[in-house]
Coordinates of C-alpha atoms in Angstrom, one line a residue:
Chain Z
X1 CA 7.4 36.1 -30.3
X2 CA 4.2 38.1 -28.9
X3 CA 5.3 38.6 -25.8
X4 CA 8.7 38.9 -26.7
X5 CA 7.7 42.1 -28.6
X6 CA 5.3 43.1 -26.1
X7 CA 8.0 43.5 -23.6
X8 CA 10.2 45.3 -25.6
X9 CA 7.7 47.8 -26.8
X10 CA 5.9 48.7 -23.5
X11 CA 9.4 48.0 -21.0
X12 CA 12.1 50.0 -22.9
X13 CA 13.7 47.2 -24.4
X14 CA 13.0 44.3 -22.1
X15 CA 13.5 40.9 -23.5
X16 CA 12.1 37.6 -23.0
X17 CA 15.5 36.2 -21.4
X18 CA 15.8 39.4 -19.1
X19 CA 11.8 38.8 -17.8
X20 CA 12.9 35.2 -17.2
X21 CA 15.9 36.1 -15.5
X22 CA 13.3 38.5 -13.4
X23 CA 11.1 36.2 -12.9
X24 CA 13.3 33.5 -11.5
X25 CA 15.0 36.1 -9.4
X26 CA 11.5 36.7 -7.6
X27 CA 11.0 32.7 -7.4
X28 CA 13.8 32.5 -5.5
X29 CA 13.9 35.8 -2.9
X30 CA 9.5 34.3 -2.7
X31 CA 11.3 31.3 -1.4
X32 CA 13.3 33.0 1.5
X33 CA 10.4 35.1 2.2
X34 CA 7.8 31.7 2.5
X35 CA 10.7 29.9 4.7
X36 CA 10.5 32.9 7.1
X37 CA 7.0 33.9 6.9
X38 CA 6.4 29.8 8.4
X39 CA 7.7 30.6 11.5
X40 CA 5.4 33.4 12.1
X41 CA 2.3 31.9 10.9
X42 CA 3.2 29.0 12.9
X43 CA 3.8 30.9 15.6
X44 CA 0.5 33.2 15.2
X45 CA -1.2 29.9 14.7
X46 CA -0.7 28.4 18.1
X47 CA -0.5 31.2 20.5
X48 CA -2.2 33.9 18.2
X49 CA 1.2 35.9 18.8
X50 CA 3.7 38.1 16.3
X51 CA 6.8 36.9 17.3
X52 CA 9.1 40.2 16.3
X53 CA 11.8 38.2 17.4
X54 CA 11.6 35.9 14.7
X55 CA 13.4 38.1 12.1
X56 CA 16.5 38.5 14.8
X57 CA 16.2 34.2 15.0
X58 CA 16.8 34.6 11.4
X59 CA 19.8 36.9 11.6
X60 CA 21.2 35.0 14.2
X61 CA 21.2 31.7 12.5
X62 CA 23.7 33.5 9.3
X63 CA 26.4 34.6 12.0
X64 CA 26.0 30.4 13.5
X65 CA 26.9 29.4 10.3
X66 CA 29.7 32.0 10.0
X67 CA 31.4 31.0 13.2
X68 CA 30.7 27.3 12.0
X69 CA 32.4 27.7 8.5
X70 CA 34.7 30.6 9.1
X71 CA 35.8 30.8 12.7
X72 CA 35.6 26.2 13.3
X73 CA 36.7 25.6 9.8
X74 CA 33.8 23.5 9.7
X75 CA 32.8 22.1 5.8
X76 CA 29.5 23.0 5.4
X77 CA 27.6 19.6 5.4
X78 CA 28.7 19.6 8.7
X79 CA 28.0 23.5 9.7
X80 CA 24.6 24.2 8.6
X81 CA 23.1 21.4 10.2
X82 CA 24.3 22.2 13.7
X83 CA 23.3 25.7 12.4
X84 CA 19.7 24.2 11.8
X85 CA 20.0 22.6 15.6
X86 CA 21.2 25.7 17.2
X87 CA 18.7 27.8 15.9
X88 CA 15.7 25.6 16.9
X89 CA 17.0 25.3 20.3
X90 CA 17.6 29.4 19.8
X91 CA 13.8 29.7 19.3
X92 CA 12.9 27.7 22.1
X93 CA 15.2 29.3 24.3
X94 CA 13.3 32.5 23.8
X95 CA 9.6 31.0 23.9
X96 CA 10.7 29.7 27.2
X97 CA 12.1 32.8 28.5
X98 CA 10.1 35.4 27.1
X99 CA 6.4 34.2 26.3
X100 CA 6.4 31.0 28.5
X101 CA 6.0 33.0 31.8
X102 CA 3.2 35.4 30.2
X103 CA 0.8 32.9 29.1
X104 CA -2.1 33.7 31.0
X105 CA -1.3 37.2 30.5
X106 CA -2.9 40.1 28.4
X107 CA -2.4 39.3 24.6
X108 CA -0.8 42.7 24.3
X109 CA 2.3 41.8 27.2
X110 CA 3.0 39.1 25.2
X111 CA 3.3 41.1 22.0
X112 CA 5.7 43.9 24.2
X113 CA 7.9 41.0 25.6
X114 CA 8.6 40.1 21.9
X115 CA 9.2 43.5 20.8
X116 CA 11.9 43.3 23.9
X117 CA 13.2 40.0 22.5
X118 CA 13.4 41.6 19.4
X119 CA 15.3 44.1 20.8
X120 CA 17.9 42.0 23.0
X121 CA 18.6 39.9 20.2
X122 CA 19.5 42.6 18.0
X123 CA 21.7 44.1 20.8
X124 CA 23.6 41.0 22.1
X125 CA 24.6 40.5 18.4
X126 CA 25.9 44.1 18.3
X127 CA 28.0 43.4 21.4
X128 CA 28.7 39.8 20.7
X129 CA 29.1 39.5 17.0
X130 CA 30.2 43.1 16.2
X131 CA 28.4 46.0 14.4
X132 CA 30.7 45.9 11.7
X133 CA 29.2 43.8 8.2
X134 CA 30.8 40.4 7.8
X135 CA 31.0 38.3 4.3
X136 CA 28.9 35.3 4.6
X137 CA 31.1 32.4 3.9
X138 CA 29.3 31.0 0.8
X139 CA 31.0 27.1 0.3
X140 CA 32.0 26.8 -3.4
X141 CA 29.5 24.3 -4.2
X142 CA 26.5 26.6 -4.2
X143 CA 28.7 29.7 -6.5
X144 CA 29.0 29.6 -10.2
X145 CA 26.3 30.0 -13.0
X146 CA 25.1 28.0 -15.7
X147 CA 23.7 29.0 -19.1
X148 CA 20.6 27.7 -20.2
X149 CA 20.0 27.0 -23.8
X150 CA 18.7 30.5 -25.3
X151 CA 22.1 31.9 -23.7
X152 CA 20.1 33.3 -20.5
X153 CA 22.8 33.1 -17.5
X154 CA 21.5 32.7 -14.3
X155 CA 23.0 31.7 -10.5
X156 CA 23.1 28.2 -9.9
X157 CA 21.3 29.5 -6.4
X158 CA 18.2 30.5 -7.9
X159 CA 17.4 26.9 -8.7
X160 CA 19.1 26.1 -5.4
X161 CA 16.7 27.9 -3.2
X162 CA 13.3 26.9 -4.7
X163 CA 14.8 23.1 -4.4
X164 CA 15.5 23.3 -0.7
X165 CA 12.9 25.0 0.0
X166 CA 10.2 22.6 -1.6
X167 CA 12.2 19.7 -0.1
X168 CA 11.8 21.9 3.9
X169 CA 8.0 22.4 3.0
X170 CA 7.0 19.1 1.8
X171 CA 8.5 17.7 5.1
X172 CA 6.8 20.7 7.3
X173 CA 3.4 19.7 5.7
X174 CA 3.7 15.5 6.5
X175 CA 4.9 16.6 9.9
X176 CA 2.1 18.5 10.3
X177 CA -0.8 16.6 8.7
X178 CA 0.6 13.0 9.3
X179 CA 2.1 12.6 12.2
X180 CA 1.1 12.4 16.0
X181 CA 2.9 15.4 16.7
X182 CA 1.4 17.1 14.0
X183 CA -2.0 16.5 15.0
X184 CA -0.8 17.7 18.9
X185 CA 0.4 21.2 17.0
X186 CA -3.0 21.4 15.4
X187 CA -5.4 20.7 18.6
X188 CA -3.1 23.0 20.4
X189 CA -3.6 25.9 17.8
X190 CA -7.3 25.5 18.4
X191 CA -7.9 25.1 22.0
X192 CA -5.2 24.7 24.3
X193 CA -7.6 23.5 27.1
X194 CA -9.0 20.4 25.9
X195 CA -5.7 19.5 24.5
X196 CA -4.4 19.5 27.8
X197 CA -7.7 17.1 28.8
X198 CA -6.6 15.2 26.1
X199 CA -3.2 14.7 27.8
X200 CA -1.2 16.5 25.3
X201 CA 2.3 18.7 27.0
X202 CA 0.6 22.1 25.5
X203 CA 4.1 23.7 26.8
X204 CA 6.2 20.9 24.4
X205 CA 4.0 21.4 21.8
X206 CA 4.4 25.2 21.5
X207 CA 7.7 24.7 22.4
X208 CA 8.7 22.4 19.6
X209 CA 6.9 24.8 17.0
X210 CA 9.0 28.0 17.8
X211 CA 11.8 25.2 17.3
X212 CA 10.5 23.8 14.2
X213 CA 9.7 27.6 12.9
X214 CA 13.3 28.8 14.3
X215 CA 14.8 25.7 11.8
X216 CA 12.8 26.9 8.8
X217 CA 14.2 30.5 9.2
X218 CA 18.2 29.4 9.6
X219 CA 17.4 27.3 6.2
X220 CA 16.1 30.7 5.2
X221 CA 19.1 32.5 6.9
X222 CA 21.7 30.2 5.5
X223 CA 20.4 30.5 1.8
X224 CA 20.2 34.5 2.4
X225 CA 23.7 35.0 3.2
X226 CA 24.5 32.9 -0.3
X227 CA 22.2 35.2 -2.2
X228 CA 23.0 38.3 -0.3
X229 CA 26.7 37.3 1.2
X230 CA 27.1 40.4 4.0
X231 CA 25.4 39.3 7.3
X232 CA 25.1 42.2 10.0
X233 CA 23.3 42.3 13.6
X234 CA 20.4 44.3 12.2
X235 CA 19.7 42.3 8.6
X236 CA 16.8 40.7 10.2
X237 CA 14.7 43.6 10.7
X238 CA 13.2 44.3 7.3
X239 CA 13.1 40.5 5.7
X240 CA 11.7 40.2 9.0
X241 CA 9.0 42.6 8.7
X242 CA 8.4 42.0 5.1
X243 CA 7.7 38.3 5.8
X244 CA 5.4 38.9 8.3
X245 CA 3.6 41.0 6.1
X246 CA 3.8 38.0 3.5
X247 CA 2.2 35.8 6.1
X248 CA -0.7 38.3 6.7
X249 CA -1.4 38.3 2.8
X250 CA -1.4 35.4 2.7
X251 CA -3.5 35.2 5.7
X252 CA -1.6 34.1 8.9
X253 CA -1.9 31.0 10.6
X254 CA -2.1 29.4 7.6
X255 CA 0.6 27.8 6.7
X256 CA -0.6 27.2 2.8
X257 CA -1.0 31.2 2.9
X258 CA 2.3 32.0 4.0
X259 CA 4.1 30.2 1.5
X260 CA 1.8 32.2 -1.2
X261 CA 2.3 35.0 0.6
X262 CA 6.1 35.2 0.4
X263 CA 6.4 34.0 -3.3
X264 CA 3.3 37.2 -4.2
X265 CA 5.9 39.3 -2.1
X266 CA 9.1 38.1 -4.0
X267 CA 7.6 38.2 -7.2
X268 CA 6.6 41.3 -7.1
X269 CA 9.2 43.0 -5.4
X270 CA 11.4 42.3 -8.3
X271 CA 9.0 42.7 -10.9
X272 CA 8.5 45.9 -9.6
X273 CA 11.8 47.3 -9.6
X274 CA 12.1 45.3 -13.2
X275 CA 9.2 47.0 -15.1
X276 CA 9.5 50.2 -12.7
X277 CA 13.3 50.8 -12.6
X278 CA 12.4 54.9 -11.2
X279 CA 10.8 52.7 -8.8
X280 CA 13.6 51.1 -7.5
X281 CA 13.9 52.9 -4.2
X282 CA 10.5 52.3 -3.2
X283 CA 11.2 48.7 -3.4
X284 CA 11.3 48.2 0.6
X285 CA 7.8 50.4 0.4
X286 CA 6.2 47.9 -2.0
X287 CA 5.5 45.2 0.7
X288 CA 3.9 47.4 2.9
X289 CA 1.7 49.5 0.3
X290 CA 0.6 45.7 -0.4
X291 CA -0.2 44.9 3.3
X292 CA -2.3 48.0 3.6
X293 CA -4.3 47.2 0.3
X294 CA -4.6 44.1 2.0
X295 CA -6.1 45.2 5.4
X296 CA -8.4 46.8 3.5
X297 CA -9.6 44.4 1.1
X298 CA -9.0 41.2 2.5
X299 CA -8.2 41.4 6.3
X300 CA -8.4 37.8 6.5
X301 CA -5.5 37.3 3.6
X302 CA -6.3 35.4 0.5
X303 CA -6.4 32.0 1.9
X304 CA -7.3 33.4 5.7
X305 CA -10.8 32.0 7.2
X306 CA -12.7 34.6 9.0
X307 CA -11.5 34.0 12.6
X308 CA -14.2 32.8 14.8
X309 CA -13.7 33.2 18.5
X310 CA -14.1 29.8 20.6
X311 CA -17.6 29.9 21.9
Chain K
X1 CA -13.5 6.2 43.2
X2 CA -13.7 9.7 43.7
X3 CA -14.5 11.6 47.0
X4 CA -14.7 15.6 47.1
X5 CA -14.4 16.9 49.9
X6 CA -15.4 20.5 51.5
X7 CA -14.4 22.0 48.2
X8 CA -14.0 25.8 48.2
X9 CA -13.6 27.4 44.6
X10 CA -13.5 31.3 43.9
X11 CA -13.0 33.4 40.6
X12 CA -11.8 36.9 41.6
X13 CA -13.7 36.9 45.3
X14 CA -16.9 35.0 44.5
X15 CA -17.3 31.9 45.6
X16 CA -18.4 29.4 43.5
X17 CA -18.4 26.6 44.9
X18 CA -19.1 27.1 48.8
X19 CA -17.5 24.1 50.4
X20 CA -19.1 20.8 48.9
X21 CA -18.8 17.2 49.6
X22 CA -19.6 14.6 47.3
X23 CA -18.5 11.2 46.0
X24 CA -18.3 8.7 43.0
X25 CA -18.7 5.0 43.6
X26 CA -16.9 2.7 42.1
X27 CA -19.4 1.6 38.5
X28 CA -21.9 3.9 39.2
X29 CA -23.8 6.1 37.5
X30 CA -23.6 9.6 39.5
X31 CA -25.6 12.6 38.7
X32 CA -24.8 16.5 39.2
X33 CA -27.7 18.6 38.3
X34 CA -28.8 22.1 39.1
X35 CA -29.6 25.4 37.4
X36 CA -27.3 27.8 34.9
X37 CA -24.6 29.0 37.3
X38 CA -24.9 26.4 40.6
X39 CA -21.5 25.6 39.8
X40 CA -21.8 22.2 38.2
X41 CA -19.4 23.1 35.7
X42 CA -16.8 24.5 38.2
X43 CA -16.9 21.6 39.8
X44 CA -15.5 19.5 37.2
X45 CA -13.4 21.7 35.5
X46 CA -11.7 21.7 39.3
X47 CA -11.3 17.6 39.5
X48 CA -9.8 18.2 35.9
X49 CA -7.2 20.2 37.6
X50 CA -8.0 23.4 35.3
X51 CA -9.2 25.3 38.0
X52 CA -7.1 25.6 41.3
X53 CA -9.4 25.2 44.6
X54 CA -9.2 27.7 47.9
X55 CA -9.7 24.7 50.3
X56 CA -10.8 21.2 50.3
X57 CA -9.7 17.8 49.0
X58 CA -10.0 15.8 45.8
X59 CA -9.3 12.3 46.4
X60 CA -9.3 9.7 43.8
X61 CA -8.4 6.0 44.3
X62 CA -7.1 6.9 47.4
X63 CA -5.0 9.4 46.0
X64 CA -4.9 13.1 46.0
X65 CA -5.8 14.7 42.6
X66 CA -5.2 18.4 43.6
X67 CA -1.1 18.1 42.8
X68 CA -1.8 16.4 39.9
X69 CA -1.7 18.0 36.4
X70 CA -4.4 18.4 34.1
X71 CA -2.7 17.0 30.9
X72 CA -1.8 14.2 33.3
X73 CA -5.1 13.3 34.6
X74 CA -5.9 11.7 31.2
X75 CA -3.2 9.0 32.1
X76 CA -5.0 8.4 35.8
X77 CA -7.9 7.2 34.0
X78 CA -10.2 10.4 33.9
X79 CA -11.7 12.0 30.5
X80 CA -13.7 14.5 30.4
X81 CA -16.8 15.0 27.6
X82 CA -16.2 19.3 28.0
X83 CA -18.5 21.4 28.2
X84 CA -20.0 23.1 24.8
X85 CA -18.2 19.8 22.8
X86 CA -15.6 21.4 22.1
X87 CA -14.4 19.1 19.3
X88 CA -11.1 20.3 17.5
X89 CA -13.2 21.9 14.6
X90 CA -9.8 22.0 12.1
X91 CA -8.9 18.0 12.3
X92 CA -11.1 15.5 10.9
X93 CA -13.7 13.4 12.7
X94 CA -10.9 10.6 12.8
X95 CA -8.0 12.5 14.1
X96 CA -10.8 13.9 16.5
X97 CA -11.1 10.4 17.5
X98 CA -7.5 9.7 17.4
X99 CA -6.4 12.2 19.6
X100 CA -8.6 11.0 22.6
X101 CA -5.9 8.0 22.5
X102 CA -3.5 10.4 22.6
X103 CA -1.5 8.9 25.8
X104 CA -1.4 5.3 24.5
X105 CA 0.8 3.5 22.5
X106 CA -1.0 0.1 21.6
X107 CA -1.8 0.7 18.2
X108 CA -3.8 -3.0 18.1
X109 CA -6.1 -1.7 20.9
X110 CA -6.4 2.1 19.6
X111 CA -7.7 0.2 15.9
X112 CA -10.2 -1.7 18.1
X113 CA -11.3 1.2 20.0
X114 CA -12.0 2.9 17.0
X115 CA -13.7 0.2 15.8
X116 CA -15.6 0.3 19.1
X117 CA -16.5 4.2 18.6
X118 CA -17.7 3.4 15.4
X119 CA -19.8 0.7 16.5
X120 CA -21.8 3.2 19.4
X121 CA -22.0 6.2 17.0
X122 CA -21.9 4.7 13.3
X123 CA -22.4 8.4 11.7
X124 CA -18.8 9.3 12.9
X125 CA -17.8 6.2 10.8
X126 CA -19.8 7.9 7.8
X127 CA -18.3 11.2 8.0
X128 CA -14.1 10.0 9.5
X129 CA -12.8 12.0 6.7
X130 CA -14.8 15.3 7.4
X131 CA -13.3 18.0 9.8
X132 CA -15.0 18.0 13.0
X133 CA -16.2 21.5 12.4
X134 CA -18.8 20.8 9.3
X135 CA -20.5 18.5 11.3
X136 CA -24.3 19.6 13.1
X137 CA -24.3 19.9 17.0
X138 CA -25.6 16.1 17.8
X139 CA -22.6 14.9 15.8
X140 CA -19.9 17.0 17.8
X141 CA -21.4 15.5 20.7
X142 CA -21.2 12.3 19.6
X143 CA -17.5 13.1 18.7
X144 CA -16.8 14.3 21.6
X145 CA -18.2 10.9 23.4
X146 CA -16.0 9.0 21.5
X147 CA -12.9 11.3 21.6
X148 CA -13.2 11.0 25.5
X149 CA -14.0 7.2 25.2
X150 CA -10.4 6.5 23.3
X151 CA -8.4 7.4 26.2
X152 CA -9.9 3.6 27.9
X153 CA -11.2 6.4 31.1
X154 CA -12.3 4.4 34.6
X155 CA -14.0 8.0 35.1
X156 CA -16.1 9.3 32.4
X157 CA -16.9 12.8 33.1
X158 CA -19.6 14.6 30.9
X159 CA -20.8 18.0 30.8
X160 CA -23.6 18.7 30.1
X161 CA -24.5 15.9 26.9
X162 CA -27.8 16.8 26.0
X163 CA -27.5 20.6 25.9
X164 CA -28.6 22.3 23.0
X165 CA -29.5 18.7 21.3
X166 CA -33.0 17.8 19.3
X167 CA -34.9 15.1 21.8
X168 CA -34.3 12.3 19.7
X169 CA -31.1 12.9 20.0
X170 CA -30.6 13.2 23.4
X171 CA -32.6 10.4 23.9
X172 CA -29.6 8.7 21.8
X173 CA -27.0 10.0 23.6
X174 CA -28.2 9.5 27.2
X175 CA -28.9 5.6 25.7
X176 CA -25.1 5.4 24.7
X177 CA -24.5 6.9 28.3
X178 CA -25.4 3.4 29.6
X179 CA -24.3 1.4 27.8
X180 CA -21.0 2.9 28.0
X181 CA -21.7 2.4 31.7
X182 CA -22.7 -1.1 31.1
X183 CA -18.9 -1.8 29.9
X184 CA -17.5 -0.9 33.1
X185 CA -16.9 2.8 32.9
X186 CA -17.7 5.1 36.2
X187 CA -20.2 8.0 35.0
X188 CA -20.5 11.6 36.6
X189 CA -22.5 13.0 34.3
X190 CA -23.4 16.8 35.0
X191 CA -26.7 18.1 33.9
X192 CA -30.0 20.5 33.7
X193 CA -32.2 17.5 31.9
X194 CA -32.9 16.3 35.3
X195 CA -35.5 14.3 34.1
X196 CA -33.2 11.9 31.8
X197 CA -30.6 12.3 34.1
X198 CA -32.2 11.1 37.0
X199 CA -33.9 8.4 35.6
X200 CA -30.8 6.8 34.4
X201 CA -28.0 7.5 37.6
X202 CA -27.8 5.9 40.7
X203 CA -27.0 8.6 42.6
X204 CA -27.9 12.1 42.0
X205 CA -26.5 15.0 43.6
X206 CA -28.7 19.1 43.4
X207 CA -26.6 21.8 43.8
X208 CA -27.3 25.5 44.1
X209 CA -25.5 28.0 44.0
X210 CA -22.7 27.1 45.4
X211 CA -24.1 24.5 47.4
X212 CA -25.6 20.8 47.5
X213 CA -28.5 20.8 48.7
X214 CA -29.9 17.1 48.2
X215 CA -28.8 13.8 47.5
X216 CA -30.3 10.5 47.2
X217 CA -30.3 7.6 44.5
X218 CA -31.8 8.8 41.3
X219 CA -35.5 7.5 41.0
X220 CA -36.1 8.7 44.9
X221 CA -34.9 12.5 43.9
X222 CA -37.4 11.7 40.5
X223 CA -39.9 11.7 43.0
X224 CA -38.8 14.6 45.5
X225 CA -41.9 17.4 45.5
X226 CA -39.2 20.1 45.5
X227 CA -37.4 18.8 42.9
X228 CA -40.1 18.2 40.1
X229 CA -41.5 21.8 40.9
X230 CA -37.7 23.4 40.5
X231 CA -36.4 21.1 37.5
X232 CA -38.9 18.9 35.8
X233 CA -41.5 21.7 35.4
X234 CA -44.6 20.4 37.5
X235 CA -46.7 22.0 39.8
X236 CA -47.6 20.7 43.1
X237 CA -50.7 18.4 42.4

């Protein structure tokens, strides 16, 4: 095969199973990163915000399912929904405690009090949950390979994640583009002033999408810990910040873009450190090379309208 | 309907609106015109509870309006037409129209509405699937007519209608005006056409800076020497 032989000749000795493998790999970690990078395009979309906190959401919705599964014996059809709940109502908790009160403030307070959520989060879960790793409690179910036909072995996971994560996004999008709410999240995210002539609760609405964003990045979390199965109080920072940087690629506030964003990011954070093993170090530094070459280029991301201020 | 009363409103120290008095009757057509920056705007952007008065009293039905939320007001029977359209640019002309029936629940009477909407303004029909935001300035308007026309309003509050419109069109739109009007529906409709506007109210308010300065039924302030030399553009003969 061509590309069989291309691979082997130009990648020291790369076959077509082990690019496959790669490539499913990066399918998979794109899906975590387009789960998280939701919530902050969501988020960005409505109240023109990055919500730093978001990443900690994220962190905090692995130790929920911890204590659900590990410390309540809880089987996980049970757990990870309550998770899912807990995490939403997490989210909303800190719109409504940090940003809620500043919303006729300067852009920029807003942006400091989620730094300082950021922050809190991070140190509560020091305090509360302990600084020391924990295993994520991964049910049985989800373990165990299979072997595909040409003898390529892969985790059952990787074909877990894209699954859920297709099934999470297909409901997002008819949420948002069928349904009464929906259409409330979308008048909000473009003027919050005639939707409140219009008699929409603008405070529900935003509140409900830092819970509907919060839910999106505990599916995240939860399929995370599987992949990745040693949770700790600071594991939100960088998926955090790499995600928003997939949602800026993508071109944030869009929620189309995000999604492409974090499978662009995925991708090629693997490939990179799969075709470029000396590399491998400056995996972490791929996503943020790509976010500059992005600014530069393409400020508005590759789906991204130019913004046009309300006249 | 509505009675204002002694209204004080100031942005940062400046007063804006310097203590007025006015009132809606019941199925009239009521006119607020005056030159960029009287405070014709202010003034409904204040009943619409999005901008908090220093003094004075809003009464509506016999009830105070002051306490009562904007996102509420929709429910009371008030819409507003805002100033500048303001159409929701990323939903289509449908969901445009949709959302101005945001607060009710009979989906029989919403269909009919729509069907009503389509009826006034038949372009929206032609363009429902289009976002709000391709279409040209006269359209918006129309959209946002109809938008404010699906919440059922008593009180149908327009901004400024015409402005930035080609003549035929506002001829259109201040033709839908009354007929809207003819269905029942209390009109203050705020302007700087005060030809048009005039010769379709009942009562027409002038406000400057600040202040109203004149009031009478429309065609007698149509007539008013100080009037057609400050807003319709004649000279004294």
């Amino acid at each position: 095969m061509t590309l069989d032989w291309l691979l082997q000749h130009l990648f020291n000795g790369m076959t077509l199973n082990m690019f496959l493998q790669h490539l499913l790999n990066g399918i998979s970690l794109g899906s975590l990163y387009a789960l998280i990078a939701i919530g902050y395009t969501m988020v960005y979309g409505i109240l023109r915000l990055i919500n730093f906190a978001h990443g900690d959401i994220f962190m905090t919705a692995t130790y929920f399912a911890f204590f659900g599964v590990v410390t309540f014996g809880m089987p996980w059809y049970v757990a990870f929904p309550i998770v899912l709940v807990m995490t939403g109502l997490l989210g909303m908790l800190v719109e409504a405690a940090a940003y809620r009160p500043l919303r006729d403030a300067p852009k920029i307070s807003i942006l400091i009090s989620s730094i300082g959520a950021s922050f809190l989060l991070e140190n509560l879960a020091t305090v509360i949950f302990g600084g020391v790793p924990r295993p994520f409690p991964t049910p049985e179910i989800f373990t165990g390979v299979v072997t595909l036909g040409n003898g390529l072995m892969v985790q059952k996971l990787i074909f877990y994640i894209p699954a859920v994560t297709l099934v999470f996004l297909v409901a997002l999008l008819y949420l948002i583009n069928k349904t009464k709410t929906g259409m409330a999240m979308r008048a909000v995210s473009k003027d919050h002033e005639t939707a409140k002539v219009m008699g929409i609760n603008v405070n529900r609405t935003i509140s409900l999408t830092f819970g509907i964003g919060s839910m999106l990045a505990a599916v995240g979390g939860i399929m995370w810990g599987m992949k990745y199965p040693q949770i700790a109080p600071l594991m939100g920072v960088i998926p955090g910040l790499k995600c928003f940087i997939a949602a800026v690629i993508g071109g944030i506030g869009d929620i189309k873009g995000a999604v492409l964003g974090g499978f662009i990011l995925g991708i090629g954070e693997i490939m990179l450190v799969a075709f470029l093993p000396n590399l491998t170090g400056y995996r972490d530094a791929f996503a943020f090379v790509l976010l500059i070459v992005i600014l530069l280029c393409k400020p508005t991301g590759i789906v991204g309208e130019k913004i046009a201020e309300k006249v | 309907m509505l009675k204002i009363d002694n209204l004080v409103v100031s942005y940062g120290g400046i007063e804006a609106l310097k203590g007025i008095s006015m009132e809606v009757e019941d199925g009239k057509i009521v006119t607020l015109i005056g030159a960029n920056g009287a405070g014709k705007s202010t003034t409904l952007r204040t009943i619409m509870g999005l901008v908090k008065p220093v003094s004075g009293t809003i009464v509506y039905n016999d009830r105070d309006l002051l306490s009562e939320k904007t996102q509420n007001m929709v429910c009371r029977g008030i819409a507003l037409v805002p100033e500048g359209r303001r159409v929701f640019a990323n939903l289509t002309v449908l969901e445009n129209i949709k959302i101005g029936a945001f607060i009710r629940k009979d989906e029989k009477g919403i269909k009919q509405d729509i069907e009503w909407v389509y009826s006034l303004f038949p372009i929206l029909e032609k363009r429902s699937w289009q976002l709000a935001g391709t279409l040209s300035g006269g359209e918006q308007q129309m959209l946002a007519v109809g938008r404010a026309l699906m919440s059922r309003p008593k009180l149908l509050m327009m901004d400024e209608p015409s402005l930035g419109l080609a003549p035929l069109v506002v001829k259109d739109i201040f033709r839908i005006i009354q007929e809207i009007h003819k269905q029942g529906v209390t009109i203050l409709l705020i302007e700087q056409n005060a030809n048009a506007a005039l010769h379709i109210a009942d009562v027409g308010y002038v406000m400057e800076t600040g202040k109203i300065t004149l009031k009478g039924p429309g065609k007698e302030l149509l007539s008013n020497e100080d009037i057609k030399r400050a807003y319709l553009g004649q000279s004294k003969k």
